[in-house]
Tab-separated table of C-alpha atoms and ligand atoms in Angstrom:
chain	number	residue	atom	x	y	z
G	1134	MET	CA	0.000	0.000	0.000
G	1135	GLY	CA	1.077	3.588	-0.506
G	1136	PHE	CA	2.740	4.937	-3.605
G	1137	GLU	CA	5.386	2.826	-5.249
G	1138	TYR	CA	7.619	3.590	-8.204
G	1139	ILE	CA	9.156	0.797	-10.236
G	1140	ILE	CA	11.581	2.096	-12.830
G	1141	GLU	CA	12.771	-0.131	-15.620
G	1142	ASP	CA	15.366	0.495	-18.330
G	1143	ASP	CA	13.061	0.737	-21.313
G	1144	HIS	CA	9.581	0.159	-22.696
G	1145	GLU	CA	10.084	-3.587	-23.066
G	1146	ALA	CA	11.224	-4.044	-19.459
G	1147	MET	CA	8.398	-1.780	-18.246
G	1148	SER	CA	5.899	-3.883	-20.180
G	1149	GLN	CA	7.272	-7.157	-18.784
G	1150	ARG	CA	6.984	-5.774	-15.287
G	1151	ALA	CA	3.473	-4.437	-15.881
G	1152	ALA	CA	2.238	-7.692	-17.418
G	1153	GLY	CA	3.594	-9.598	-14.426
G	1154	PHE	CA	1.856	-7.161	-12.066
G	1155	ILE	CA	-1.521	-7.551	-13.794
G	1156	GLU	CA	-1.181	-11.300	-14.084
G	1157	ARG	CA	-0.399	-11.684	-10.383
G	1158	HIS	CA	-3.341	-9.512	-9.520
G	1159	ILE	CA	-5.690	-11.677	-11.572
G	1160	SER	CA	-4.229	-14.945	-10.291
G	1161	ASP	CA	-5.011	-13.684	-6.773
G	1162	LYS	CA	-8.522	-12.588	-7.725
G	1163	PRO	CA	-9.771	-14.249	-10.918
G	1164	ARG	CA	-13.105	-12.394	-10.865
G	1165	SER	CA	-11.378	-9.007	-10.801
G	1166	HIS	CA	-13.202	-5.933	-12.053
G	1167	LEU	CA	-10.593	-4.338	-14.272
G	1168	CYS	CA	-10.469	-1.016	-16.063
G	1169	LEU	CA	-7.988	-0.626	-18.896
G	1170	ALA	CA	-6.614	2.377	-20.738
G	1171	THR	CA	-5.696	2.226	-24.392
G	1172	GLY	CA	-2.939	4.208	-26.174
G	1173	SER	CA	0.622	3.337	-27.101
G	1174	THR	CA	2.030	2.826	-23.617
G	1175	PRO	CA	0.270	-0.457	-22.685
G	1176	ILE	CA	0.327	-2.111	-26.126
G	1177	ARG	CA	3.267	-4.382	-25.368
G	1178	THR	CA	1.918	-5.138	-21.870
G	1179	TYR	CA	-1.309	-6.411	-23.435
G	1180	GLU	CA	0.669	-8.456	-25.982
G	1181	LEU	CA	2.515	-10.143	-23.145
G	1182	LEU	CA	-0.759	-10.865	-21.349
G	1183	ALA	CA	-2.053	-12.398	-24.574
G	1184	GLN	CA	0.989	-14.700	-24.622
G	1185	GLN	CA	0.190	-15.740	-21.058
G	1186	ALA	CA	-3.384	-16.477	-22.078
G	1187	GLU	CA	-2.079	-18.795	-24.799
G	1188	SER	CA	-0.280	-20.950	-22.264
G	1189	ASN	CA	-2.935	-20.608	-19.546
G	1190	SER	CA	-6.297	-20.215	-21.245
G	1191	SER	CA	-8.332	-20.084	-18.029
G	1192	LEU	CA	-6.354	-17.207	-16.467
G	1193	PHE	CA	-8.609	-14.375	-17.653
G	1194	LYS	CA	-11.836	-16.370	-17.945
G	1195	GLU	CA	-13.656	-14.692	-15.063
G	1196	VAL	CA	-12.271	-11.175	-15.378
G	1197	ARG	CA	-14.760	-8.337	-15.830
G	1198	LEU	CA	-13.470	-5.530	-17.985
G	1199	ALA	CA	-14.411	-1.857	-18.248
G	1200	LYS	CA	-13.212	0.439	-21.020
G	1201	LEU	CA	-11.751	3.634	-19.559
G	1202	ASP	CA	-12.600	6.035	-22.349
G	1203	GLU	CA	-13.621	6.408	-25.966
G	1204	TRP	CA	-13.453	8.902	-28.827
G	1205	LEU	CA	-16.895	10.333	-29.525
G	1206	GLY	CA	-18.352	10.254	-33.028
G	1207	LEU	CA	-16.456	7.431	-34.696
G	1208	PRO	CA	-18.254	4.247	-35.750
G	1209	MET	CA	-17.657	1.476	-33.205
G	1210	ASP	CA	-15.711	-0.653	-35.675
G	1211	HIS	CA	-13.489	2.230	-36.808
G	1212	GLN	CA	-9.789	1.412	-36.625
G	1213	SER	CA	-9.169	4.354	-34.250
G	1214	THR	CA	-11.670	3.481	-31.515
G	1215	CYS	CA	-10.667	2.312	-28.067
G	1216	GLU	CA	-13.310	-0.373	-28.596
G	1217	LYS	CA	-11.455	-1.821	-31.585
G	1218	TYR	CA	-8.159	-1.588	-29.715
G	1219	LEU	CA	-9.436	-3.424	-26.647
G	1220	ARG	CA	-11.215	-6.086	-28.688
G	1221	GLU	CA	-8.152	-6.820	-30.812
G	1222	LYS	CA	-5.487	-6.545	-28.142
G	1223	VAL	CA	-7.264	-7.700	-24.999
G	1224	LEU	CA	-10.762	-9.135	-25.300
G	1225	ASN	CA	-10.161	-11.607	-28.108
G	1226	PRO	CA	-6.644	-12.796	-27.238
G	1227	LEU	CA	-7.445	-13.089	-23.537
G	1228	GLY	CA	-10.744	-14.846	-24.212
G	1229	ILE	CA	-12.888	-12.419	-22.203
G	1230	ALA	CA	-16.549	-13.111	-22.944
G	1231	GLU	CA	-18.800	-10.394	-24.353
G	1232	ASN	CA	-20.987	-10.192	-21.258
G	1233	ARG	CA	-17.936	-9.515	-19.094
G	1234	PHE	CA	-16.947	-6.431	-21.056
G	1235	TYR	CA	-18.579	-3.019	-21.064
G	1236	GLY	CA	-17.743	0.451	-22.275
G	1237	PHE	CA	-19.007	3.560	-24.003
G	1238	ASN	CA	-20.525	3.276	-27.441
G	1239	SER	CA	-18.390	5.583	-29.590
G	1240	ASN	CA	-21.332	6.798	-31.624
G	1241	PRO	CA	-24.416	6.895	-29.413
G	1242	ASP	CA	-27.637	8.726	-30.360
G	1243	ASP	CA	-27.657	10.360	-26.954
G	1244	PRO	CA	-24.179	10.682	-25.374
G	1245	GLY	CA	-25.652	11.838	-22.057
G	1246	ALA	CA	-27.810	8.715	-21.840
G	1247	GLU	CA	-24.774	6.624	-22.786
G	1248	CYS	CA	-22.877	8.070	-19.824
G	1249	ARG	CA	-25.783	7.194	-17.521
G	1250	ARG	CA	-25.851	3.653	-18.911
G	1251	ILE	CA	-22.144	3.231	-18.167
G	1252	GLU	CA	-22.569	4.727	-14.701
G	1253	GLN	CA	-25.268	2.155	-13.917
G	1254	ARG	CA	-23.206	-0.750	-15.174
G	1255	PHE	CA	-20.174	0.507	-13.284
G	1256	GLU	CA	-22.177	0.643	-10.045
G	1257	LYS	CA	-23.616	-2.817	-10.711
G	1258	GLU	CA	-20.183	-4.403	-11.211
G	1259	GLY	CA	-19.005	-2.940	-7.920
G	1260	ARG	CA	-15.693	-1.475	-6.930
G	1261	LEU	CA	-12.847	-1.667	-9.434
G	1262	ASP	CA	-10.121	-4.013	-8.302
G	1263	LEU	CA	-7.464	-2.744	-10.661
G	1264	CYS	CA	-7.358	0.328	-12.869
G	1265	VAL	CA	-4.560	0.419	-15.446
G	1266	LEU	CA	-3.826	3.959	-16.602
G	1267	GLY	CA	-1.589	5.885	-18.931
G	1268	VAL	CA	-1.081	9.633	-18.739
G	1269	GLY	CA	-1.457	12.270	-21.421
G	1270	THR	CA	1.413	14.693	-22.063
G	1271	ASN	CA	-0.886	17.326	-20.516
G	1272	GLY	CA	-1.535	15.197	-17.421
G	1273	HIS	CA	-4.929	13.835	-18.422
G	1274	LEU	CA	-6.230	10.516	-17.133
G	1275	GLY	CA	-8.601	8.860	-19.572
G	1276	PHE	CA	-10.219	11.975	-21.029
G	1277	ASN	CA	-10.298	13.815	-17.753
G	1278	GLU	CA	-8.598	16.858	-19.188
G	1279	PRO	CA	-6.876	19.601	-17.163
G	1280	GLY	CA	-9.221	22.368	-16.081
G	1281	GLU	CA	-10.694	24.383	-13.251
G	1282	TRP	CA	-12.707	21.408	-12.113
G	1283	LEU	CA	-13.012	17.698	-12.796
G	1284	VAL	CA	-16.095	15.500	-13.142
G	1285	PRO	CA	-16.630	12.561	-10.789
G	1286	GLY	CA	-18.546	10.106	-12.988
G	1287	PRO	CA	-18.810	9.056	-16.661
G	1288	HIS	CA	-19.099	12.153	-18.826
G	1289	ILE	CA	-18.611	13.819	-22.185
G	1290	ALA	CA	-15.246	15.563	-22.402
G	1291	LYS	CA	-14.145	18.355	-24.664
G	1292	LEU	CA	-10.758	17.239	-25.900
G	1293	THR	CA	-7.687	19.432	-25.661
G	1294	GLU	CA	-5.462	20.079	-28.646
G	1295	GLN	CA	-2.949	17.463	-27.434
G	1296	SER	CA	-5.633	14.772	-27.190
G	1297	ARG	CA	-6.967	15.559	-30.644
G	1298	LYS	CA	-3.507	14.932	-32.022
G	1299	HIS	CA	-3.190	11.546	-30.357
G	1300	VAL	CA	-1.652	8.908	-32.589
G	1301	MET	CA	-4.770	6.722	-32.252
G	1302	LEU	CA	-6.616	9.291	-34.364
G	1303	ALA	CA	-4.079	9.236	-37.187
G	1304	GLY	CA	-6.430	7.148	-39.317
G	1305	ALA	CA	-9.592	9.138	-38.551
G	1306	GLU	CA	-10.994	10.989	-41.564
G	1307	GLU	CA	-13.073	13.411	-39.509
G	1308	GLU	CA	-11.900	15.563	-36.664
G	1309	VAL	CA	-12.749	14.204	-33.256
G	1310	SER	CA	-13.303	16.958	-30.710
G	1311	LYS	CA	-14.994	15.120	-27.851
G	1312	GLY	CA	-14.546	11.959	-25.870
G	1313	LEU	CA	-16.444	9.841	-23.354
G	1314	THR	CA	-14.644	8.906	-20.183
G	1315	LEU	CA	-15.001	7.478	-16.730
G	1316	GLY	CA	-14.523	10.220	-14.138
G	1317	LEU	CA	-12.078	10.690	-11.314
G	1318	ARG	CA	-14.406	9.172	-8.741
G	1319	ASN	CA	-14.597	6.002	-10.847
G	1320	ILE	CA	-10.823	5.855	-11.266
G	1321	LEU	CA	-10.024	6.647	-7.648
G	1322	SER	CA	-12.525	4.057	-6.411
G	1323	ALA	CA	-10.189	1.296	-7.614
G	1324	HIS	CA	-8.547	-0.807	-4.946
G	1325	THR	CA	-5.284	-0.659	-6.889
G	1326	VAL	CA	-4.130	1.789	-9.537
G	1327	LEU	CA	-1.355	0.891	-11.954
G	1328	LEU	CA	0.069	3.892	-13.792
G	1329	LEU	CA	2.264	3.149	-16.808
G	1330	VAL	CA	4.612	5.750	-18.281
G	1331	SER	CA	7.167	5.391	-20.998
G	1332	GLY	CA	9.214	7.610	-23.276
G	1333	LYS	CA	10.938	10.968	-23.003
G	1334	HIS	CA	7.835	12.836	-24.158
G	1335	LYS	CA	6.323	11.930	-20.766
G	1336	LEU	CA	9.227	13.319	-18.733
G	1337	PRO	CA	7.865	16.894	-18.418
G	1338	VAL	CA	4.467	15.725	-17.157
G	1339	MET	CA	6.094	13.261	-14.769
G	1340	ASN	CA	8.346	16.038	-13.441
G	1341	GLN	CA	5.184	18.017	-12.682
G	1342	PHE	CA	3.587	14.970	-11.095
G	1343	GLN	CA	6.611	14.388	-8.912
G	1344	LYS	CA	6.144	17.806	-7.298
G	1345	ARG	CA	3.310	16.145	-5.340
G	1346	GLN	CA	1.023	19.127	-5.769
G	1347	ILE	CA	-2.584	18.076	-6.212
G	1348	THR	CA	-4.417	20.158	-8.775
G	1349	THR	CA	-7.234	19.702	-11.270
G	1350	ARG	CA	-4.893	21.408	-13.761
G	1351	LEU	CA	-2.915	18.148	-13.714
G	1352	PRO	CA	-5.495	15.358	-13.365
G	1353	VAL	CA	-2.820	12.686	-12.833
G	1354	SER	CA	-1.864	14.528	-9.617
G	1355	LEU	CA	-5.169	13.350	-8.111
G	1356	LEU	CA	-3.481	9.956	-7.826
G	1357	TRP	CA	-1.604	11.401	-4.852
G	1358	THR	CA	-4.923	11.146	-2.967
G	1359	HIS	CA	-5.130	7.394	-3.632
G	1360	PRO	CA	-3.799	4.954	-1.037
G	1361	ASN	CA	-2.537	2.249	-3.379
G	1362	VAL	CA	-0.791	3.305	-6.580
G	1363	THR	CA	2.052	1.579	-8.374
G	1364	CYS	CA	3.750	3.543	-11.124
G	1365	ILE	CA	5.800	1.449	-13.516
G	1366	GLY	CA	7.845	3.566	-15.855
G	1367	ASP	CA	11.014	3.605	-17.859
G	1368	LEU	CA	14.148	5.685	-17.376
G	1369	ALA	CA	13.223	8.062	-20.175
G	1370	ALA	CA	9.928	9.048	-18.508
G	1371	ILE	CA	10.908	9.241	-14.851
G	1372	ASN	CA	13.648	11.304	-13.331
G	1373	GLY	CA	14.985	9.009	-10.601
G	1374	ASP	CA	16.545	11.953	-8.726
G	1375	ARG	CA	13.091	13.318	-7.958
G	1376	LEU	CA	11.655	10.201	-6.323
O	1479	LIG	C1	-5.052	8.836	-24.606
O	1479	LIG	C2	-6.127	8.043	-23.848
O	1479	LIG	C3	-5.670	7.655	-22.473
O	1479	LIG	C4	-4.231	7.228	-22.582
O	1479	LIG	C5	-3.388	8.454	-22.807
O	1479	LIG	C6	-1.938	8.208	-23.064
O	1479	LIG	O1	-5.572	9.956	-25.198
O	1479	LIG	N1	-7.373	8.729	-23.733
O	1479	LIG	O2	-6.488	6.663	-21.938
O	1479	LIG	O3	-3.830	6.573	-21.410
O	1479	LIG	O4	-3.955	9.277	-23.815
O	1479	LIG	O5	-1.714	7.654	-24.328
O	1479	LIG	P1	-0.328	7.029	-24.787
O	1479	LIG	O6	-0.114	5.806	-23.972
O	1479	LIG	O7	-0.498	6.716	-26.233
O	1479	LIG	O8	0.708	8.062	-24.531
């Protein structure tokens, strides 16, 4: 318990460590309620979990999985959606059944109603056991973007410039300006938070984070209020002198 940093040499070593962390967590509690981020940072971690699933097909059988966030306005099967990402990299290779997975529809008729639907399902599944997060270069968590205030539950988010330029949107024909995301209350309700950071482009935001000043202008700093966070990062992203 507390806040723990684990710093590895590079992205591969970080991913190995993170996959081991998640796997141990699930071995201890097979029916875990998990929330997973998408993005570049955890790709290799999920690949390694998929390899584990190949040799131990029952490992992830009972896991319940929530999608952290989603781009708003893209068709669900669009190559850029978080839905597509999680299905291809996690759901299918890990053999997680359809009824154990839930997340925002990327193109709902009524986004407000979609947020309420997710809120209800989230409450029904009960407390998150493990929430796996990445961080935006501007300090966002999911699509909880920096601002004067943050939203507790599932909500529609106006995306910042940085988020709109995210590599996941490279193949999107139309501009995406909004997202759907779980809120800070959802994230912070998790028993355990695993924050993954990799690459020198994350060093400035991690330097801010390491000041231990809690502010809605840096949503990741809210993790300092959580009693059980492990941050696995690589040398490029974390300045070891500031620990
Ligand atoms: C994206 C997603 C987040 C993700 C973060 C970092 O926009 N909304 O869930 O964790 O930004 O992404 P990456 O790992 O590609 O740096």
